[in-house]
Coordinates of C-alpha atoms in Angstrom, one line a residue:
X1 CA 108.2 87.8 93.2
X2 CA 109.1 90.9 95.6
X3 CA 108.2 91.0 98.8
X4 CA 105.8 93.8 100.4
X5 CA 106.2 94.9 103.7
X6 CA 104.1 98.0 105.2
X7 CA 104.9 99.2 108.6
X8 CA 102.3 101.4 111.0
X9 CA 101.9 102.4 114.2
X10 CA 99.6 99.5 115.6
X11 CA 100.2 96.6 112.6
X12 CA 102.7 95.4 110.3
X13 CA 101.2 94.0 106.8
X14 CA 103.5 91.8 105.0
X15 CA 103.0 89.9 101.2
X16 CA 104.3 88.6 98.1
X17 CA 103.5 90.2 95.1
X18 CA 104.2 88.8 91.4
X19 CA 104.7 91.2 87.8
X20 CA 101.0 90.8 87.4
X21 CA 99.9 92.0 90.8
X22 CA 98.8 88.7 92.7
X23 CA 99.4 89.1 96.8
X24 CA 100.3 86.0 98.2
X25 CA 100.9 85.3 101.8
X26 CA 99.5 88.0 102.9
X27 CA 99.9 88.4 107.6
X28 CA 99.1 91.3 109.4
X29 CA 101.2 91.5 113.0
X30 CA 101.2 94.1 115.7
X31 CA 103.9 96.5 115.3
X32 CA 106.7 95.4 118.2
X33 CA 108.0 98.2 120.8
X34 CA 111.2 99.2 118.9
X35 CA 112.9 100.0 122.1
X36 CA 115.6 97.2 121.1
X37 CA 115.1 97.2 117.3
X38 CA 111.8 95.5 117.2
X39 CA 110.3 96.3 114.2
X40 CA 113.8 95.5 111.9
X41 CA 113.7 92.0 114.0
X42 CA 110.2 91.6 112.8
X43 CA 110.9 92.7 109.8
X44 CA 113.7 90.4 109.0
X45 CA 112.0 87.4 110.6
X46 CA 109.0 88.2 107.9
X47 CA 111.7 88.4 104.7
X48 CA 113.4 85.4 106.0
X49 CA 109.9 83.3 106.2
X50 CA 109.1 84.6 102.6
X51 CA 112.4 83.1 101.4
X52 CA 112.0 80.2 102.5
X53 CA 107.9 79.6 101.3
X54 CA 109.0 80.9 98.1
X55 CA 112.1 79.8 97.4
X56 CA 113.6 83.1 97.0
X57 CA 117.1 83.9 96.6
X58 CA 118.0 87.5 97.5
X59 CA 114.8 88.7 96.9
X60 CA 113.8 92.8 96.1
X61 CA 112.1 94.5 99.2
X62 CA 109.7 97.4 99.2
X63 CA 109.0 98.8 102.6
X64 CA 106.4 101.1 103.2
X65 CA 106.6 102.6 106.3
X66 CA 104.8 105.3 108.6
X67 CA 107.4 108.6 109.5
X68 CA 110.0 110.6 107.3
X69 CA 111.9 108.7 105.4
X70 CA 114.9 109.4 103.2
X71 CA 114.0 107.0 100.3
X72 CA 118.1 107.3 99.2
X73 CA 119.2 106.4 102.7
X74 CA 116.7 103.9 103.4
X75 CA 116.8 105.7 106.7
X76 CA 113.6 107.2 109.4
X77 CA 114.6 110.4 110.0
X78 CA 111.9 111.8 111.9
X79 CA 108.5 109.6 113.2
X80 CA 107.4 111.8 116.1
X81 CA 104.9 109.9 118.8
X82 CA 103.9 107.3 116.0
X83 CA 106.4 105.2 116.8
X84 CA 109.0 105.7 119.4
X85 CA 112.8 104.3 119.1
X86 CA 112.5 104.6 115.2
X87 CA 114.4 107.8 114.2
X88 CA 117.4 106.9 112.5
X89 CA 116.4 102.9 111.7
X90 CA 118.0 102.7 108.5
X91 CA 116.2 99.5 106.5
X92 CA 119.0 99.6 103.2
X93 CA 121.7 98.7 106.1
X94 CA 119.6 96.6 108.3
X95 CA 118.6 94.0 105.0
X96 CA 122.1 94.3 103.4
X97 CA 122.7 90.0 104.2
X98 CA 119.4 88.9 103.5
X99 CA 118.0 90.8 100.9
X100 CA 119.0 92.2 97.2
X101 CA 117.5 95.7 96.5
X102 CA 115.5 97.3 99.1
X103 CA 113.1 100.2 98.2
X104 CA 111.6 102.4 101.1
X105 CA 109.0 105.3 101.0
X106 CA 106.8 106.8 103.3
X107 CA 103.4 104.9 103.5
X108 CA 101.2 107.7 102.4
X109 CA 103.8 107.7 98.9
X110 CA 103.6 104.4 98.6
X111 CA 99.9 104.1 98.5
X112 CA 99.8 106.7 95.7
X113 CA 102.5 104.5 94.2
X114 CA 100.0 101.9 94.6
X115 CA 97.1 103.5 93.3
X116 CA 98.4 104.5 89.9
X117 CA 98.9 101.5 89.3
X118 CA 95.5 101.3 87.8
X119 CA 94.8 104.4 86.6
X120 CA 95.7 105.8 83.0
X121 CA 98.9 107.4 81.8
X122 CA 97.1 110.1 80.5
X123 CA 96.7 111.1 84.1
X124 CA 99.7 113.1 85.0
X125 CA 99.2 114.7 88.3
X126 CA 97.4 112.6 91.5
X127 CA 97.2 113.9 95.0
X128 CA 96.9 111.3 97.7
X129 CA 94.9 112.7 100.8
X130 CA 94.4 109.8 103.5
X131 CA 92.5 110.1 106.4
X132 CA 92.4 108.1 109.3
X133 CA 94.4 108.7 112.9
X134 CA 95.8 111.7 111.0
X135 CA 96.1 112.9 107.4
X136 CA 98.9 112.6 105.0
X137 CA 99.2 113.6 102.0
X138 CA 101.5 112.6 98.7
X139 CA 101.6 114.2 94.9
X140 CA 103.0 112.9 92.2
X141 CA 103.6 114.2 88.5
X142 CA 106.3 112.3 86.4
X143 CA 107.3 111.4 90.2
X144 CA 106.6 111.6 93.8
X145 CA 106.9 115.0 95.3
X146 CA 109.3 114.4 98.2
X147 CA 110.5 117.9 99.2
X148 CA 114.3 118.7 100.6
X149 CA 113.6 116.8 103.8
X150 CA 111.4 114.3 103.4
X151 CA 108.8 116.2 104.4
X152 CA 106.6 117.6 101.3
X153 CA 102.4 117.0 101.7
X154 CA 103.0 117.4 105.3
X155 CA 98.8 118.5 104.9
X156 CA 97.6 116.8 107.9
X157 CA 99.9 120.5 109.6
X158 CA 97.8 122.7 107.3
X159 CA 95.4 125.2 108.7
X160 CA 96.6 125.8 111.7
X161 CA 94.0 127.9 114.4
X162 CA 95.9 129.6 117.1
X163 CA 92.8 130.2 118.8
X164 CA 92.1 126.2 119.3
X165 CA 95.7 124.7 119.1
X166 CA 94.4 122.6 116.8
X167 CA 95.4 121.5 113.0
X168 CA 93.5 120.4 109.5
X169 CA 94.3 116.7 111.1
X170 CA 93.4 117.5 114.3
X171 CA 89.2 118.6 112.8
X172 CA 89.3 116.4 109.7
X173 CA 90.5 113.2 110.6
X174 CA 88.6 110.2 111.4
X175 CA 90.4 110.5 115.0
X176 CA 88.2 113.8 114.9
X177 CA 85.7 112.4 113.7
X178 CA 85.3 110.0 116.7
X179 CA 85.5 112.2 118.9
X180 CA 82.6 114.4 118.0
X181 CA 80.5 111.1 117.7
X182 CA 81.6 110.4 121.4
X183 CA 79.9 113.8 122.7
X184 CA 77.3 113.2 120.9
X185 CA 76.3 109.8 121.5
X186 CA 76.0 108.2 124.8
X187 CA 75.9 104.7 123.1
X188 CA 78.6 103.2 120.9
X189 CA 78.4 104.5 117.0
X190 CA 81.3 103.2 114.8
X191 CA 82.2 105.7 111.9
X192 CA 80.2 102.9 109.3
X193 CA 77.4 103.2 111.8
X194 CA 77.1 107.0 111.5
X195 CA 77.1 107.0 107.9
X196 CA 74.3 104.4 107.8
X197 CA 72.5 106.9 110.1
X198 CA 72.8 109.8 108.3
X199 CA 71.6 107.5 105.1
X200 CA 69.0 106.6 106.7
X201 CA 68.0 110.5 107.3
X202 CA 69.3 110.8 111.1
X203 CA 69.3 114.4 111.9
X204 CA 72.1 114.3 114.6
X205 CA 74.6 111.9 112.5
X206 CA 73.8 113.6 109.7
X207 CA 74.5 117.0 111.3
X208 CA 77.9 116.0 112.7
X209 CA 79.1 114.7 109.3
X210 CA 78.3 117.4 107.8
X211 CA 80.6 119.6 110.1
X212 CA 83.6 117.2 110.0
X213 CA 82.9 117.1 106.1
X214 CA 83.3 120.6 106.1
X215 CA 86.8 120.7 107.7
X216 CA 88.1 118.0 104.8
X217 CA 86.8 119.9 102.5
X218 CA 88.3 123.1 103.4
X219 CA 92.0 120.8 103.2
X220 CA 91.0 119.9 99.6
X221 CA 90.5 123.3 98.4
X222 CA 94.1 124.2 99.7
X223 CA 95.3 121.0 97.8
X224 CA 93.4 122.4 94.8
X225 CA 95.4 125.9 95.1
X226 CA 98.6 124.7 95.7
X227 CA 98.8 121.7 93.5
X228 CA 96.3 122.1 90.7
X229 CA 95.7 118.0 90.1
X230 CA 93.5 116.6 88.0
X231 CA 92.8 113.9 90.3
X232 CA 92.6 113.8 94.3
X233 CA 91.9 110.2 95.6
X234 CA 91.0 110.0 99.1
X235 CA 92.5 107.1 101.2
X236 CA 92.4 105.3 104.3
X237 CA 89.7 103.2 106.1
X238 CA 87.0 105.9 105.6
X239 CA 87.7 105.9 101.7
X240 CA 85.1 102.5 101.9
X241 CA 82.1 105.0 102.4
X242 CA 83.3 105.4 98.8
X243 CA 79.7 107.7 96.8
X244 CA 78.9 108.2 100.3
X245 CA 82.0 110.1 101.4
X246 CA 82.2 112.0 98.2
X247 CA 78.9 113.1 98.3
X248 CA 79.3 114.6 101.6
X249 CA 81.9 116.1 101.1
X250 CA 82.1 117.8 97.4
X251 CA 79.3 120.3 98.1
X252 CA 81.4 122.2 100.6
X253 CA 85.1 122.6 98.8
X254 CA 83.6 125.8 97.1
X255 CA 82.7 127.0 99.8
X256 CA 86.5 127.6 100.6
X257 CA 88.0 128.4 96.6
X258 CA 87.3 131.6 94.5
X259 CA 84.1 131.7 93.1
X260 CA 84.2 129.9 89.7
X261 CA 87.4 128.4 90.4
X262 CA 86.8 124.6 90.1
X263 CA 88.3 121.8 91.3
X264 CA 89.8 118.5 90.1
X265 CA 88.2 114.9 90.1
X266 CA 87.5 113.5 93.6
X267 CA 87.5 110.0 93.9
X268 CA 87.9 106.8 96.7
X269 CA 91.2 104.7 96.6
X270 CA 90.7 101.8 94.3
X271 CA 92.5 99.2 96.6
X272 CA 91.9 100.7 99.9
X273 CA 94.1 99.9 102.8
X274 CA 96.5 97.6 100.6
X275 CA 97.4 100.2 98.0
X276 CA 100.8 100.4 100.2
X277 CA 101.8 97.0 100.1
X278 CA 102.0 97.0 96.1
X279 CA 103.3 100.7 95.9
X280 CA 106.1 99.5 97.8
X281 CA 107.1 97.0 95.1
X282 CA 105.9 98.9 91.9
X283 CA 109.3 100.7 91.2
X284 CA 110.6 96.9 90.9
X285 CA 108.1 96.4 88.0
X286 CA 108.3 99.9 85.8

């Protein structure tokens, strides 16, 4: 039994997970101000719960967290405006009394960890896009791509415009996304509520997926060029759209790549927004 602890900006999720993938206990908290070392507080008050409902004696931690992270330090080294007070929290330090070994990887690398998982060993090269407040991004063949820094998939920075200030995250993320549903809509319209729209042939939510569609696609084809996968799984809450999303947004990635060029496999996330929670323990079972 290890435990699973994911860390974001607004919620902590927390589990235990056995050798044949079971999550037990599963809680889901708000993510503390870590002014004065909130989240490792939380954090330990979580393992130390788990140890006792289990019966666990030193157990193996996997911590999937939002930010940089040096996975050999156990450290944050860079988390922005995500979550303030958390550069240089150092988890491997923090757990050293209560725990045995502790694993930590940036939350977009642990859901890829997560996701393969289930998917065949004859598939040898993934790339993880997720989109939700932002976009991330994680590869892995033979193992996870993590740059000199930390800081390697950084997509979400991609395509920068000068013109606009603004970023591949900043016109293909759900945030985005939101947004242009806002000026368009005087009523409230979730994201699920759009795509029910445009299914059921609503001109103006189709047309404003259809222009948000073609920003993620045009981050996909620079994933294609740059990493030549055979499989790019698309995460986060909008990954539950599943045919839907795809659809939409497949037709425009060519639009964007050399003609004839091709592209790999696009699929949904198979476990959606837990695929974290059991990448942060899988190295404990290989």
């Amino acid at each position: 039994m290890k435990i699973a602890i994911d860390i974001g900006g607004t919620f902590i999720k927390a589990g235990v997970i056995d050798s044949e993938q079971n999550l037990y206990s599963y809680q889901k908290v708000k993510t503390p101000n870590n002014k004065d070392r909130g989240i490792v507080k939380e954090v330990i008050r979580i393992i130390e719960t788990y140890k006792q409902e289990f019966n666990l004696n030193n157990p193996d931690v996997g911590i999937s967290t939002a930010g940089v992270v040096d996975s050999k330090k156990g450290e944050i080294t860079y988390a922005g405006p995500t979550i303030p007070y958390y550069n240089g929290t150092n988890f491997k330090k923090a757990l050293t009394d209560i725990a045995g070994n502790v694993e930590i990887n940036n939350d977009v690398s642990s859901a890829l960890l997560g996701e393969l998982i289930d998917y065949n060993t004859d598939v040898k090269s993934i790339f993880l896009l997720t989109i939700g407040t932002g976009i991330g991004g994680a590869y892995y063949e033979d193992k996870l791509l993590e740059g000199k820094q930390y800081r390697a998939c950084e997509i979400g920075y991609l395509l920068y415009d000068k013109n606009t200030g603004k970023t591949y995250e900043d016109r293909g993320s759900t945030t985005a996304l939101k947004t242009s549903i806002q000026e368009q809509y005087k009523e409230v319209i979730t994201v699920e509520k759009l795509f029910n729209k445009a299914h059921a042939n609503d001109e103006k939510a189709m047309k404003i997926l259809k222009e948000w569609a073609n920003h993620v696609a045009e981050g996909i084809a620079q994933i294609q060029i740059m990493f030549d996968p055979e499989l790019i799984l698309i995460g986060g809450g909008i990954s539950k759209q599943e045919e839907r999303l795809i659809g939409l947004i497949e037709p425009f990635i060519d639009d964007y790549l050399p003609e004839n060029y091709g592209h790999a496999i696009i699929e949904t996330t198979s476990k959606g927004n837990d695929s974290a929670l059991y990448g942060a323990v899988s190295t404990f079972y290989n």
